Amino acid sequence: MEYKFIEFGLSDGVATIKLNRPDLLNSFNIEMGWNVQDALKKCAENNDVRVVIITGAGRAFSAGQDLAEAVPKDQPLADLGKILDENYNPTIKLIREIEKPVIAAVNGVAAGAGANLALACDIVVASEKASFVQAFSKIGLIPDSGGTYFLPRLIGFQKASALMMMGDKVSAQDAEKLGMVYKVFDESEFSEKVKELAERIAKMPTRGLVLTKKALNLSMNNSLDDQLEVEKQLQVAAGNTSDYKEGVQAFLEKREPKFNGK
Ligand code: T3D
């Protein structure tokens, strides 16, 4: 697929998906949604990809749904169920299911589905200039793209409820304090810090990270008994990777490990 609304790159095991409609704050039209899904699928299939970054071009991460597409002038309203079925729901599922760590590098404002797409990623880092807005309530919608699933689990039911009803803008600094964001980087060094983080992850035992992701996915709804069983099964799988052997050997030989991701 030729990408009209994203930039896609791969270097040293790091794949980057850059949302690219900067004049409209990288708001999602259906084609951008298809571009993102296609790029995620390509990352899933490519063994050279050890980590994926999702970020935005220009001053925004993403302002969510392109409202001009959802409510076209002098035309019937778009079918919102279809938009969720074709765009946001598959994208969120791909992010959670892809067997690679996914970093949201939130470079600027993340609103509506844009905010919730970021929160669905494995690691969320933000520029000091970034902000998060559950913008849905301002236009009479409900939070989608997994927002009602992830946000209460990240920051607690009450805070999530208030942010979703009020639609307040949360600064990157407050998002970090609330637990929505792993780290906030200075604007001037944001790209460099994101690159460092991704390159570090790309050299880690990818299979182990992916099994950790699976365990965390399942922990969202499991009982402790079920989760202990999941941990046992996934630990056995992790113990069968060549990276586990390399990690232990390197430790015993007091040298840096060289992981191949398998
Ligand atoms: O509806 C469905 O299909 C169901 C799915 C829903 C999922 C959703 O994501 S619903 C929520 C949609 N998003 C929003 O409601 C956010 C709307 N945008 C904003 O509230 C603000 O733009 C921001 C808080 C994100 C940023 O504010 P600010 O002041 O920094 O920028 P701005 O001036 O408002 O926006 C700059 C331009 O981007 C402007 O265009 P212009 O005047 O320069 O030609 C603005 O209209 C455009 N823009 C921003 N967000 C969207 C958008 N155009 C279309 N859709 C947008 N979401």
PDB file of C-alpha atoms and ligand atoms in Angstrom:
ATOM      1  CA  MET A   1       0.000   0.000   0.000  1.00  0.00           C
ATOM      2  CA  GLU A   2       1.245   3.471  -0.819  1.00  0.00           C
ATOM      3  CA  TYR A   3       1.017   5.682   2.254  1.00  0.00           C
ATOM      4  CA  LYS A   4      -0.652   9.054   1.728  1.00  0.00           C
ATOM      5  CA  PHE A   5      -1.176  10.063   5.360  1.00  0.00           C
ATOM      6  CA  ILE A   6       1.689   8.467   7.280  1.00  0.00           C
ATOM      7  CA  GLU A   7       5.445   8.336   6.943  1.00  0.00           C
ATOM      8  CA  PHE A   8       6.914   4.900   7.539  1.00  0.00           C
ATOM      9  CA  GLY A   9      10.550   4.135   8.219  1.00  0.00           C
ATOM     10  CA  LEU A  10      12.700   1.282   9.510  1.00  0.00           C
ATOM     11  CA  SER A  11      16.233   1.608  10.801  1.00  0.00           C
ATOM     12  CA  ASP A  12      18.271  -0.596  13.171  1.00  0.00           C
ATOM     13  CA  GLY A  13      15.237  -2.603  14.254  1.00  0.00           C
ATOM     14  CA  VAL A  14      13.162   0.534  14.987  1.00  0.00           C
ATOM     15  CA  ALA A  15      10.047   1.059  12.844  1.00  0.00           C
ATOM     16  CA  THR A  16       8.488   4.524  12.936  1.00  0.00           C
ATOM     17  CA  ILE A  17       4.904   5.299  11.958  1.00  0.00           C
ATOM     18  CA  LYS A  18       4.502   9.076  11.746  1.00  0.00           C
ATOM     19  CA  LEU A  19       0.918  10.338  11.427  1.00  0.00           C
ATOM     20  CA  ASN A  20       1.178  12.914   8.693  1.00  0.00           C
ATOM     21  CA  ARG A  21      -1.677  15.372   8.212  1.00  0.00           C
ATOM     22  CA  PRO A  22      -0.060  18.198  10.170  1.00  0.00           C
ATOM     23  CA  ASP A  23      -2.361  20.984   8.894  1.00  0.00           C
ATOM     24  CA  LEU A  24      -5.312  19.163  10.464  1.00  0.00           C
ATOM     25  CA  LEU A  25      -3.341  18.138  13.563  1.00  0.00           C
ATOM     26  CA  ASN A  26      -2.980  14.584  12.227  1.00  0.00           C
ATOM     27  CA  SER A  27      -6.691  13.948  12.671  1.00  0.00           C
ATOM     28  CA  PHE A  28      -7.732  10.552  11.350  1.00  0.00           C
ATOM     29  CA  ASN A  29      -9.576  10.150   8.087  1.00  0.00           C
ATOM     30  CA  ILE A  30     -10.339   6.614   6.992  1.00  0.00           C
ATOM     31  CA  GLU A  31      -7.354   6.434   4.660  1.00  0.00           C
ATOM     32  CA  MET A  32      -4.946   7.403   7.428  1.00  0.00           C
ATOM     33  CA  GLY A  33      -6.540   4.649   9.530  1.00  0.00           C
ATOM     34  CA  TRP A  34      -5.915   2.122   6.752  1.00  0.00           C
ATOM     35  CA  ASN A  35      -2.343   3.357   6.359  1.00  0.00           C
ATOM     36  CA  VAL A  36      -1.661   2.873  10.090  1.00  0.00           C
ATOM     37  CA  GLN A  37      -3.207  -0.603  10.113  1.00  0.00           C
ATOM     38  CA  ASP A  38      -1.223  -1.652   7.059  1.00  0.00           C
ATOM     39  CA  ALA A  39       2.031  -0.368   8.578  1.00  0.00           C
ATOM     40  CA  LEU A  40       1.352  -2.187  11.867  1.00  0.00           C
ATOM     41  CA  LYS A  41       0.687  -5.422   9.945  1.00  0.00           C
ATOM     42  CA  LYS A  42       3.941  -4.967   8.014  1.00  0.00           C
ATOM     43  CA  CYS A  43       5.789  -4.484  11.316  1.00  0.00           C
ATOM     44  CA  ALA A  44       4.141  -7.632  12.703  1.00  0.00           C
ATOM     45  CA  GLU A  45       5.355  -9.707   9.748  1.00  0.00           C
ATOM     46  CA  ASN A  46       8.892  -8.308   9.562  1.00  0.00           C
ATOM     47  CA  ASN A  47      11.424 -10.046  11.821  1.00  0.00           C
ATOM     48  CA  ASP A  48      13.789  -7.084  11.455  1.00  0.00           C
ATOM     49  CA  VAL A  49      11.340  -4.899  13.416  1.00  0.00           C
ATOM     50  CA  ARG A  50      12.140  -5.109  17.140  1.00  0.00           C
ATOM     51  CA  VAL A  51      10.118  -2.060  18.285  1.00  0.00           C
ATOM     52  CA  VAL A  52       7.517   0.302  16.778  1.00  0.00           C
ATOM     53  CA  ILE A  53       7.193   4.041  17.430  1.00  0.00           C
ATOM     54  CA  ILE A  54       3.939   5.885  16.694  1.00  0.00           C
ATOM     55  CA  THR A  55       4.315   9.657  16.595  1.00  0.00           C
ATOM     56  CA  GLY A  56       2.934  12.726  14.821  1.00  0.00           C
ATOM     57  CA  ALA A  57       4.238  15.234  12.281  1.00  0.00           C
ATOM     58  CA  GLY A  58       4.196  18.925  13.178  1.00  0.00           C
ATOM     59  CA  ARG A  59       2.798  20.307  16.428  1.00  0.00           C
ATOM     60  CA  ALA A  60       0.258  17.562  17.220  1.00  0.00           C
ATOM     61  CA  PHE A  61       0.262  13.852  17.928  1.00  0.00           C
ATOM     62  CA  SER A  62      -3.331  13.474  16.679  1.00  0.00           C
ATOM     63  CA  ALA A  63      -6.596  15.379  17.164  1.00  0.00           C
ATOM     64  CA  GLY A  64      -8.605  12.156  16.799  1.00  0.00           C
ATOM     65  CA  GLN A  65     -11.332  11.721  14.232  1.00  0.00           C
ATOM     66  CA  ASP A  66     -11.360  14.172  11.324  1.00  0.00           C
ATOM     67  CA  LEU A  67     -14.650  15.831  12.214  1.00  0.00           C
ATOM     68  CA  ALA A  68     -15.149  17.148   8.682  1.00  0.00           C
ATOM     69  CA  GLU A  69     -15.138  13.553   7.455  1.00  0.00           C
ATOM     70  CA  ALA A  70     -17.504  12.384  10.226  1.00  0.00           C
ATOM     71  CA  VAL A  71     -19.928  15.258   9.684  1.00  0.00           C
ATOM     72  CA  PRO A  72     -19.593  16.236   5.991  1.00  0.00           C
ATOM     73  CA  LYS A  73     -21.182  19.533   4.954  1.00  0.00           C
ATOM     74  CA  ASP A  74     -24.656  19.175   3.362  1.00  0.00           C
ATOM     75  CA  GLN A  75     -24.416  15.382   3.425  1.00  0.00           C
ATOM     76  CA  PRO A  76     -25.790  12.705   5.734  1.00  0.00           C
ATOM     77  CA  LEU A  77     -23.784  12.008   8.893  1.00  0.00           C
ATOM     78  CA  ALA A  78     -21.163   9.273   8.550  1.00  0.00           C
ATOM     79  CA  ASP A  79     -21.962   5.896  10.115  1.00  0.00           C
ATOM     80  CA  LEU A  80     -19.971   6.054  13.377  1.00  0.00           C
ATOM     81  CA  GLY A  81     -20.237   2.297  13.925  1.00  0.00           C
ATOM     82  CA  LYS A  82     -18.602   1.752  10.537  1.00  0.00           C
ATOM     83  CA  ILE A  83     -15.825   4.231  11.355  1.00  0.00           C
ATOM     84  CA  LEU A  84     -15.068   2.379  14.603  1.00  0.00           C
ATOM     85  CA  ASP A  85     -15.262  -1.031  12.905  1.00  0.00           C
ATOM     86  CA  GLU A  86     -12.988  -0.019  10.035  1.00  0.00           C
ATOM     87  CA  ASN A  87     -10.606   2.360  11.694  1.00  0.00           C
ATOM     88  CA  TYR A  88     -10.161   2.651  15.449  1.00  0.00           C
ATOM     89  CA  ASN A  89     -11.130  -0.788  16.756  1.00  0.00           C
ATOM     90  CA  PRO A  90      -8.802  -2.761  14.454  1.00  0.00           C
ATOM     91  CA  THR A  91      -5.986  -0.272  15.104  1.00  0.00           C
ATOM     92  CA  ILE A  92      -6.267  -0.596  18.889  1.00  0.00           C
ATOM     93  CA  LYS A  93      -6.436  -4.396  18.614  1.00  0.00           C
ATOM     94  CA  LEU A  94      -3.363  -4.431  16.375  1.00  0.00           C
ATOM     95  CA  ILE A  95      -1.434  -2.311  18.883  1.00  0.00           C
ATOM     96  CA  ARG A  96      -2.311  -4.679  21.730  1.00  0.00           C
ATOM     97  CA  GLU A  97      -1.785  -7.875  19.722  1.00  0.00           C
ATOM     98  CA  ILE A  98       1.309  -7.091  17.659  1.00  0.00           C
ATOM     99  CA  GLU A  99       4.238  -9.132  18.931  1.00  0.00           C
ATOM    100  CA  LYS A 100       6.537  -6.099  19.261  1.00  0.00           C
ATOM    101  CA  PRO A 101       6.701  -3.367  21.893  1.00  0.00           C
ATOM    102  CA  VAL A 102       4.895  -0.222  20.687  1.00  0.00           C
ATOM    103  CA  ILE A 103       5.972   3.226  21.905  1.00  0.00           C
ATOM    104  CA  ALA A 104       3.636   6.231  21.640  1.00  0.00           C
ATOM    105  CA  ALA A 105       5.925   9.247  21.253  1.00  0.00           C
ATOM    106  CA  VAL A 106       3.406  11.986  21.984  1.00  0.00           C
ATOM    107  CA  ASN A 107       4.997  15.061  20.435  1.00  0.00           C
ATOM    108  CA  GLY A 108       2.057  17.451  20.911  1.00  0.00           C
ATOM    109  CA  VAL A 109      -1.657  17.547  21.584  1.00  0.00           C
ATOM    110  CA  ALA A 110      -3.406  14.145  21.611  1.00  0.00           C
ATOM    111  CA  ALA A 111      -7.193  14.519  21.556  1.00  0.00           C
ATOM    112  CA  GLY A 112     -10.153  12.154  21.256  1.00  0.00           C
ATOM    113  CA  ALA A 113      -9.204   8.904  19.558  1.00  0.00           C
ATOM    114  CA  GLY A 114      -5.680  10.314  19.216  1.00  0.00           C
ATOM    115  CA  ALA A 115      -5.304  10.371  23.019  1.00  0.00           C
ATOM    116  CA  ASN A 116      -6.723   6.894  23.430  1.00  0.00           C
ATOM    117  CA  LEU A 117      -4.589   5.418  20.668  1.00  0.00           C
ATOM    118  CA  ALA A 118      -1.543   6.682  22.587  1.00  0.00           C
ATOM    119  CA  LEU A 119      -2.810   5.187  25.864  1.00  0.00           C
ATOM    120  CA  ALA A 120      -3.204   1.767  24.194  1.00  0.00           C
ATOM    121  CA  CYS A 121       0.546   1.597  23.486  1.00  0.00           C
ATOM    122  CA  ASP A 122       3.026  -0.323  25.643  1.00  0.00           C
ATOM    123  CA  ILE A 123       5.099   2.704  26.592  1.00  0.00           C
ATOM    124  CA  VAL A 124       3.886   6.304  26.369  1.00  0.00           C
ATOM    125  CA  VAL A 125       6.429   9.116  26.410  1.00  0.00           C
ATOM    126  CA  ALA A 126       5.568  12.753  25.876  1.00  0.00           C
ATOM    127  CA  SER A 127       7.195  16.018  24.980  1.00  0.00           C
ATOM    128  CA  GLU A 128       6.835  18.694  27.659  1.00  0.00           C
ATOM    129  CA  LYS A 129       4.642  20.502  25.079  1.00  0.00           C
ATOM    130  CA  ALA A 130       2.222  17.562  24.725  1.00  0.00           C
ATOM    131  CA  SER A 131      -1.253  17.366  26.222  1.00  0.00           C
ATOM    132  CA  PHE A 132      -4.105  14.870  26.394  1.00  0.00           C
ATOM    133  CA  VAL A 133      -7.775  15.736  25.888  1.00  0.00           C
ATOM    134  CA  GLN A 134     -10.750  13.383  26.152  1.00  0.00           C
ATOM    135  CA  ALA A 135     -12.482  15.720  23.697  1.00  0.00           C
ATOM    136  CA  PHE A 136     -15.486  13.476  23.026  1.00  0.00           C
ATOM    137  CA  SER A 137     -17.850  14.963  25.630  1.00  0.00           C
ATOM    138  CA  LYS A 138     -17.537  18.414  24.038  1.00  0.00           C
ATOM    139  CA  ILE A 139     -19.222  17.136  20.879  1.00  0.00           C
ATOM    140  CA  GLY A 140     -21.734  14.801  22.487  1.00  0.00           C
ATOM    141  CA  LEU A 141     -19.842  11.541  21.917  1.00  0.00           C
ATOM    142  CA  ILE A 142     -18.481   8.919  24.263  1.00  0.00           C
ATOM    143  CA  PRO A 143     -14.774   8.074  24.559  1.00  0.00           C
ATOM    144  CA  ASP A 144     -13.807   5.300  22.151  1.00  0.00           C
ATOM    145  CA  SER A 145     -10.649   3.608  20.867  1.00  0.00           C
ATOM    146  CA  GLY A 146     -10.341   1.695  24.130  1.00  0.00           C
ATOM    147  CA  GLY A 147     -10.352   4.848  26.273  1.00  0.00           C
ATOM    148  CA  THR A 148     -13.028   3.595  28.662  1.00  0.00           C
ATOM    149  CA  TYR A 149     -10.967   0.406  29.037  1.00  0.00           C
ATOM    150  CA  PHE A 150      -7.454   1.772  29.509  1.00  0.00           C
ATOM    151  CA  LEU A 151      -7.883   5.146  31.242  1.00  0.00           C
ATOM    152  CA  PRO A 152      -9.726   3.940  34.393  1.00  0.00           C
ATOM    153  CA  ARG A 153      -7.199   1.115  34.694  1.00  0.00           C
ATOM    154  CA  LEU A 154      -4.302   3.577  34.358  1.00  0.00           C
ATOM    155  CA  ILE A 155      -5.427   6.404  36.624  1.00  0.00           C
ATOM    156  CA  GLY A 156      -8.426   5.076  38.569  1.00  0.00           C
ATOM    157  CA  PHE A 157     -12.144   5.180  37.919  1.00  0.00           C
ATOM    158  CA  GLN A 158     -12.916   8.546  39.491  1.00  0.00           C
ATOM    159  CA  LYS A 159     -10.197  10.598  37.749  1.00  0.00           C
ATOM    160  CA  ALA A 160     -10.974   8.874  34.434  1.00  0.00           C
ATOM    161  CA  SER A 161     -14.655   9.559  34.840  1.00  0.00           C
ATOM    162  CA  ALA A 162     -14.060  13.257  35.572  1.00  0.00           C
ATOM    163  CA  LEU A 163     -11.566  13.724  32.718  1.00  0.00           C
ATOM    164  CA  MET A 164     -13.898  12.001  30.274  1.00  0.00           C
ATOM    165  CA  MET A 165     -16.928  14.016  31.329  1.00  0.00           C
ATOM    166  CA  MET A 166     -15.161  17.381  31.640  1.00  0.00           C
ATOM    167  CA  GLY A 167     -12.917  17.048  28.573  1.00  0.00           C
ATOM    168  CA  ASP A 168     -10.191  19.026  30.370  1.00  0.00           C
ATOM    169  CA  LYS A 169      -6.790  19.337  28.743  1.00  0.00           C
ATOM    170  CA  VAL A 170      -4.185  17.416  30.800  1.00  0.00           C
ATOM    171  CA  SER A 171      -0.616  18.673  30.456  1.00  0.00           C
ATOM    172  CA  ALA A 172       2.197  16.177  29.840  1.00  0.00           C
ATOM    173  CA  GLN A 173       3.508  16.873  33.336  1.00  0.00           C
ATOM    174  CA  ASP A 174       0.112  16.129  34.932  1.00  0.00           C
ATOM    175  CA  ALA A 175      -0.317  13.067  32.708  1.00  0.00           C
ATOM    176  CA  GLU A 176       2.979  11.743  34.067  1.00  0.00           C
ATOM    177  CA  LYS A 177       1.882  12.380  37.668  1.00  0.00           C
ATOM    178  CA  LEU A 178      -1.455  10.658  37.001  1.00  0.00           C
ATOM    179  CA  GLY A 179       0.201   7.571  35.506  1.00  0.00           C
ATOM    180  CA  MET A 180      -0.816   8.040  31.872  1.00  0.00           C
ATOM    181  CA  VAL A 181       2.748   8.628  30.724  1.00  0.00           C
ATOM    182  CA  TYR A 182       6.044   6.855  31.482  1.00  0.00           C
ATOM    183  CA  LYS A 183       8.335   9.874  31.002  1.00  0.00           C
ATOM    184  CA  VAL A 184       8.209  13.479  29.834  1.00  0.00           C
ATOM    185  CA  PHE A 185      11.164  14.803  27.822  1.00  0.00           C
ATOM    186  CA  ASP A 186      12.199  18.392  27.141  1.00  0.00           C
ATOM    187  CA  GLU A 187      10.957  19.598  23.766  1.00  0.00           C
ATOM    188  CA  SER A 188      14.534  20.336  22.597  1.00  0.00           C
ATOM    189  CA  GLU A 189      15.689  16.731  23.126  1.00  0.00           C
ATOM    190  CA  PHE A 190      12.420  14.868  22.519  1.00  0.00           C
ATOM    191  CA  SER A 191      13.398  13.179  19.219  1.00  0.00           C
ATOM    192  CA  GLU A 192      16.828  12.205  20.534  1.00  0.00           C
ATOM    193  CA  LYS A 193      15.401  10.741  23.762  1.00  0.00           C
ATOM    194  CA  VAL A 194      12.718   8.786  21.856  1.00  0.00           C
ATOM    195  CA  LYS A 195      15.411   7.425  19.517  1.00  0.00           C
ATOM    196  CA  GLU A 196      17.615   6.412  22.479  1.00  0.00           C
ATOM    197  CA  LEU A 197      14.691   4.662  24.166  1.00  0.00           C
ATOM    198  CA  ALA A 198      13.662   2.811  20.998  1.00  0.00           C
ATOM    199  CA  GLU A 199      17.232   1.770  20.158  1.00  0.00           C
ATOM    200  CA  ARG A 200      17.653   0.462  23.696  1.00  0.00           C
ATOM    201  CA  ILE A 201      14.438  -1.584  23.425  1.00  0.00           C
ATOM    202  CA  ALA A 202      15.420  -2.853  19.949  1.00  0.00           C
ATOM    203  CA  LYS A 203      18.501  -4.477  21.511  1.00  0.00           C
ATOM    204  CA  MET A 204      16.547  -6.159  24.312  1.00  0.00           C
ATOM    205  CA  PRO A 205      15.204  -9.743  24.331  1.00  0.00           C
ATOM    206  CA  THR A 206      12.184  -9.043  22.083  1.00  0.00           C
ATOM    207  CA  ARG A 207      10.481 -12.388  22.687  1.00  0.00           C
ATOM    208  CA  GLY A 208      10.623 -11.845  26.459  1.00  0.00           C
ATOM    209  CA  LEU A 209       9.147  -8.355  26.055  1.00  0.00           C
ATOM    210  CA  VAL A 210       6.357  -9.743  23.871  1.00  0.00           C
ATOM    211  CA  LEU A 211       5.549 -12.442  26.427  1.00  0.00           C
ATOM    212  CA  THR A 212       5.472  -9.710  29.097  1.00  0.00           C
ATOM    213  CA  LYS A 213       3.001  -7.804  26.894  1.00  0.00           C
ATOM    214  CA  LYS A 214       0.825 -10.933  26.611  1.00  0.00           C
ATOM    215  CA  ALA A 215       0.860 -11.381  30.398  1.00  0.00           C
ATOM    216  CA  LEU A 216      -0.098  -7.732  30.936  1.00  0.00           C
ATOM    217  CA  ASN A 217      -2.910  -7.971  28.363  1.00  0.00           C
ATOM    218  CA  LEU A 218      -4.346 -10.962  30.198  1.00  0.00           C
ATOM    219  CA  SER A 219      -3.846  -9.378  33.652  1.00  0.00           C
ATOM    220  CA  MET A 220      -6.486  -6.767  32.811  1.00  0.00           C
ATOM    221  CA  ASN A 221      -9.283  -9.254  33.468  1.00  0.00           C
ATOM    222  CA  ASN A 222      -7.769 -12.348  35.117  1.00  0.00           C
ATOM    223  CA  SER A 223      -8.060 -13.535  38.726  1.00  0.00           C
ATOM    224  CA  LEU A 224      -4.774 -13.964  40.629  1.00  0.00           C
ATOM    225  CA  ASP A 225      -5.010 -17.761  40.221  1.00  0.00           C
ATOM    226  CA  ASP A 226      -5.487 -17.451  36.468  1.00  0.00           C
ATOM    227  CA  GLN A 227      -2.696 -14.919  36.180  1.00  0.00           C
ATOM    228  CA  LEU A 228      -0.241 -17.093  38.128  1.00  0.00           C
ATOM    229  CA  GLU A 229      -0.977 -19.872  35.646  1.00  0.00           C
ATOM    230  CA  VAL A 230      -0.470 -17.480  32.702  1.00  0.00           C
ATOM    231  CA  GLU A 231       2.872 -16.383  34.187  1.00  0.00           C
ATOM    232  CA  LYS A 232       3.972 -20.018  34.520  1.00  0.00           C
ATOM    233  CA  GLN A 233       3.149 -20.812  30.894  1.00  0.00           C
ATOM    234  CA  LEU A 234       4.722 -17.650  29.502  1.00  0.00           C
ATOM    235  CA  GLN A 235       7.799 -18.059  31.716  1.00  0.00           C
ATOM    236  CA  VAL A 236       8.313 -21.548  30.299  1.00  0.00           C
ATOM    237  CA  ALA A 237       8.109 -20.026  26.805  1.00  0.00           C
ATOM    238  CA  ALA A 238      10.564 -17.263  27.796  1.00  0.00           C
ATOM    239  CA  GLY A 239      12.912 -19.876  29.241  1.00  0.00           C
ATOM    240  CA  ASN A 240      12.980 -21.594  25.856  1.00  0.00           C
ATOM    241  CA  THR A 241      14.255 -18.526  23.986  1.00  0.00           C
ATOM    242  CA  SER A 242      17.849 -18.229  22.879  1.00  0.00           C
ATOM    243  CA  ASP A 243      17.910 -14.741  24.412  1.00  0.00           C
ATOM    244  CA  TYR A 244      17.336 -16.247  27.870  1.00  0.00           C
ATOM    245  CA  LYS A 245      20.372 -18.483  27.432  1.00  0.00           C
ATOM    246  CA  GLU A 246      22.418 -15.557  26.141  1.00  0.00           C
ATOM    247  CA  GLY A 247      21.273 -13.310  29.021  1.00  0.00           C
ATOM    248  CA  VAL A 248      22.292 -15.809  31.695  1.00  0.00           C
ATOM    249  CA  GLN A 249      25.541 -16.709  29.947  1.00  0.00           C
ATOM    250  CA  ALA A 250      26.494 -13.039  29.552  1.00  0.00           C
ATOM    251  CA  PHE A 251      25.728 -12.416  33.237  1.00  0.00           C
ATOM    252  CA  LEU A 252      27.902 -15.327  34.356  1.00  0.00           C
ATOM    253  CA  GLU A 253      30.715 -14.310  31.997  1.00  0.00           C
ATOM    254  CA  LYS A 254      30.431 -10.685  33.191  1.00  0.00           C
ATOM    255  CA  ARG A 255      29.981  -9.305  29.662  1.00  0.00           C
ATOM    256  CA  GLU A 256      27.304  -7.368  27.782  1.00  0.00           C
ATOM    257  CA  PRO A 257      24.621  -9.682  26.339  1.00  0.00           C
ATOM    258  CA  LYS A 258      23.971  -9.735  22.595  1.00  0.00           C
ATOM    259  CA  PHE A 259      20.275 -10.487  22.117  1.00  0.00           C
ATOM    260  CA  ASN A 260      18.870 -11.527  18.744  1.00  0.00           C
ATOM    261  CA  GLY A 261      15.211 -11.106  19.731  1.00  0.00           C
ATOM    262  CA  LYS A 262      14.468 -14.844  19.518  1.00  0.00           C
TER     263      LYS A 262
HETATM  264  O1  T3D B   1     -16.941  10.837  15.057  1.00  0.00           O
HETATM  265  C1  T3D B   1     -16.651   9.678  14.748  1.00  0.00           C
HETATM  266  O2  T3D B   1     -16.401   9.344  13.595  1.00  0.00           O
HETATM  267  C2  T3D B   1     -16.524   8.611  15.812  1.00  0.00           C
HETATM  268  C3  T3D B   1     -15.124   8.569  16.272  1.00  0.00           C
HETATM  269  C4  T3D B   1     -14.699   9.467  17.160  1.00  0.00           C
HETATM  270  C5  T3D B   1     -13.328   9.516  17.584  1.00  0.00           C
HETATM  271  C6  T3D B   1     -12.884  10.910  17.998  1.00  0.00           C
HETATM  272  O3  T3D B   1     -11.701  11.128  18.010  1.00  0.00           O
HETATM  273  S1  T3D B   1     -14.071  12.041  18.417  1.00  0.00           S
HETATM  274  C7  T3D B   1     -13.096  13.438  18.916  1.00  0.00           C
HETATM  275  C8  T3D B   1     -12.615  14.213  17.730  1.00  0.00           C
HETATM  276  N1  T3D B   1     -11.640  15.226  18.093  1.00  0.00           N
HETATM  277  C9  T3D B   1     -11.972  16.377  18.659  1.00  0.00           C
HETATM  278  O4  T3D B   1     -13.105  16.653  18.978  1.00  0.00           O
HETATM  279  C10 T3D B   1     -10.827  17.354  18.854  1.00  0.00           C
HETATM  280  C11 T3D B   1     -11.082  18.591  18.019  1.00  0.00           C
HETATM  281  N2  T3D B   1      -9.947  19.502  18.095  1.00  0.00           N
HETATM  282  C12 T3D B   1      -9.710  20.257  19.160  1.00  0.00           C
HETATM  283  O5  T3D B   1     -10.383  20.255  20.158  1.00  0.00           O
HETATM  284  C13 T3D B   1      -8.537  21.181  19.040  1.00  0.00           C
HETATM  285  O6  T3D B   1      -8.197  21.341  17.674  1.00  0.00           O
HETATM  286  C14 T3D B   1      -7.273  20.678  19.802  1.00  0.00           C
HETATM  287  C15 T3D B   1      -7.517  20.735  21.321  1.00  0.00           C
HETATM  288  C16 T3D B   1      -6.902  19.263  19.401  1.00  0.00           C
HETATM  289  C17 T3D B   1      -6.065  21.600  19.463  1.00  0.00           C
HETATM  290  O7  T3D B   1      -6.461  22.940  19.611  1.00  0.00           O
HETATM  291  P1  T3D B   1      -5.570  24.109  18.974  1.00  0.00           P
HETATM  292  O8  T3D B   1      -6.153  25.410  19.422  1.00  0.00           O
HETATM  293  O9  T3D B   1      -4.154  23.842  19.286  1.00  0.00           O
HETATM  294  O10 T3D B   1      -5.717  23.933  17.378  1.00  0.00           O
HETATM  295  P2  T3D B   1      -6.958  24.355  16.456  1.00  0.00           P
HETATM  296  O11 T3D B   1      -6.790  25.757  15.996  1.00  0.00           O
HETATM  297  O12 T3D B   1      -8.233  24.012  17.122  1.00  0.00           O
HETATM  298  O13 T3D B   1      -6.777  23.346  15.212  1.00  0.00           O
HETATM  299  C18 T3D B   1      -5.850  23.602  14.145  1.00  0.00           C
HETATM  300  C19 T3D B   1      -6.490  23.176  12.850  1.00  0.00           C
HETATM  301  O14 T3D B   1      -6.786  21.768  12.891  1.00  0.00           O
HETATM  302  C20 T3D B   1      -7.844  23.858  12.622  1.00  0.00           C
HETATM  303  O15 T3D B   1      -7.999  24.017  11.236  1.00  0.00           O
HETATM  304  P3  T3D B   1      -7.797  25.471  10.533  1.00  0.00           P
HETATM  305  O16 T3D B   1      -8.703  26.431  11.255  1.00  0.00           O
HETATM  306  O17 T3D B   1      -6.352  25.783  10.730  1.00  0.00           O
HETATM  307  O18 T3D B   1      -8.177  25.246   9.112  1.00  0.00           O
HETATM  308  C21 T3D B   1      -8.823  22.851  13.142  1.00  0.00           C
HETATM  309  O19 T3D B   1     -10.102  22.994  12.603  1.00  0.00           O
HETATM  310  C22 T3D B   1      -8.176  21.551  12.667  1.00  0.00           C
HETATM  311  N3  T3D B   1      -8.602  20.421  13.484  1.00  0.00           N
HETATM  312  C23 T3D B   1      -8.269  20.154  14.751  1.00  0.00           C
HETATM  313  N4  T3D B   1      -8.844  19.042  15.172  1.00  0.00           N
HETATM  314  C24 T3D B   1      -9.560  18.568  14.111  1.00  0.00           C
HETATM  315  C25 T3D B   1      -9.412  19.452  13.036  1.00  0.00           C
HETATM  316  N5  T3D B   1     -10.017  19.258  11.866  1.00  0.00           N
HETATM  317  C26 T3D B   1     -10.800  18.145  11.755  1.00  0.00           C
HETATM  318  N6  T3D B   1     -10.973  17.270  12.752  1.00  0.00           N
HETATM  319  C27 T3D B   1     -10.380  17.432  13.934  1.00  0.00           C
HETATM  320  N7  T3D B   1     -10.525  16.522  14.918  1.00  0.00           N
END
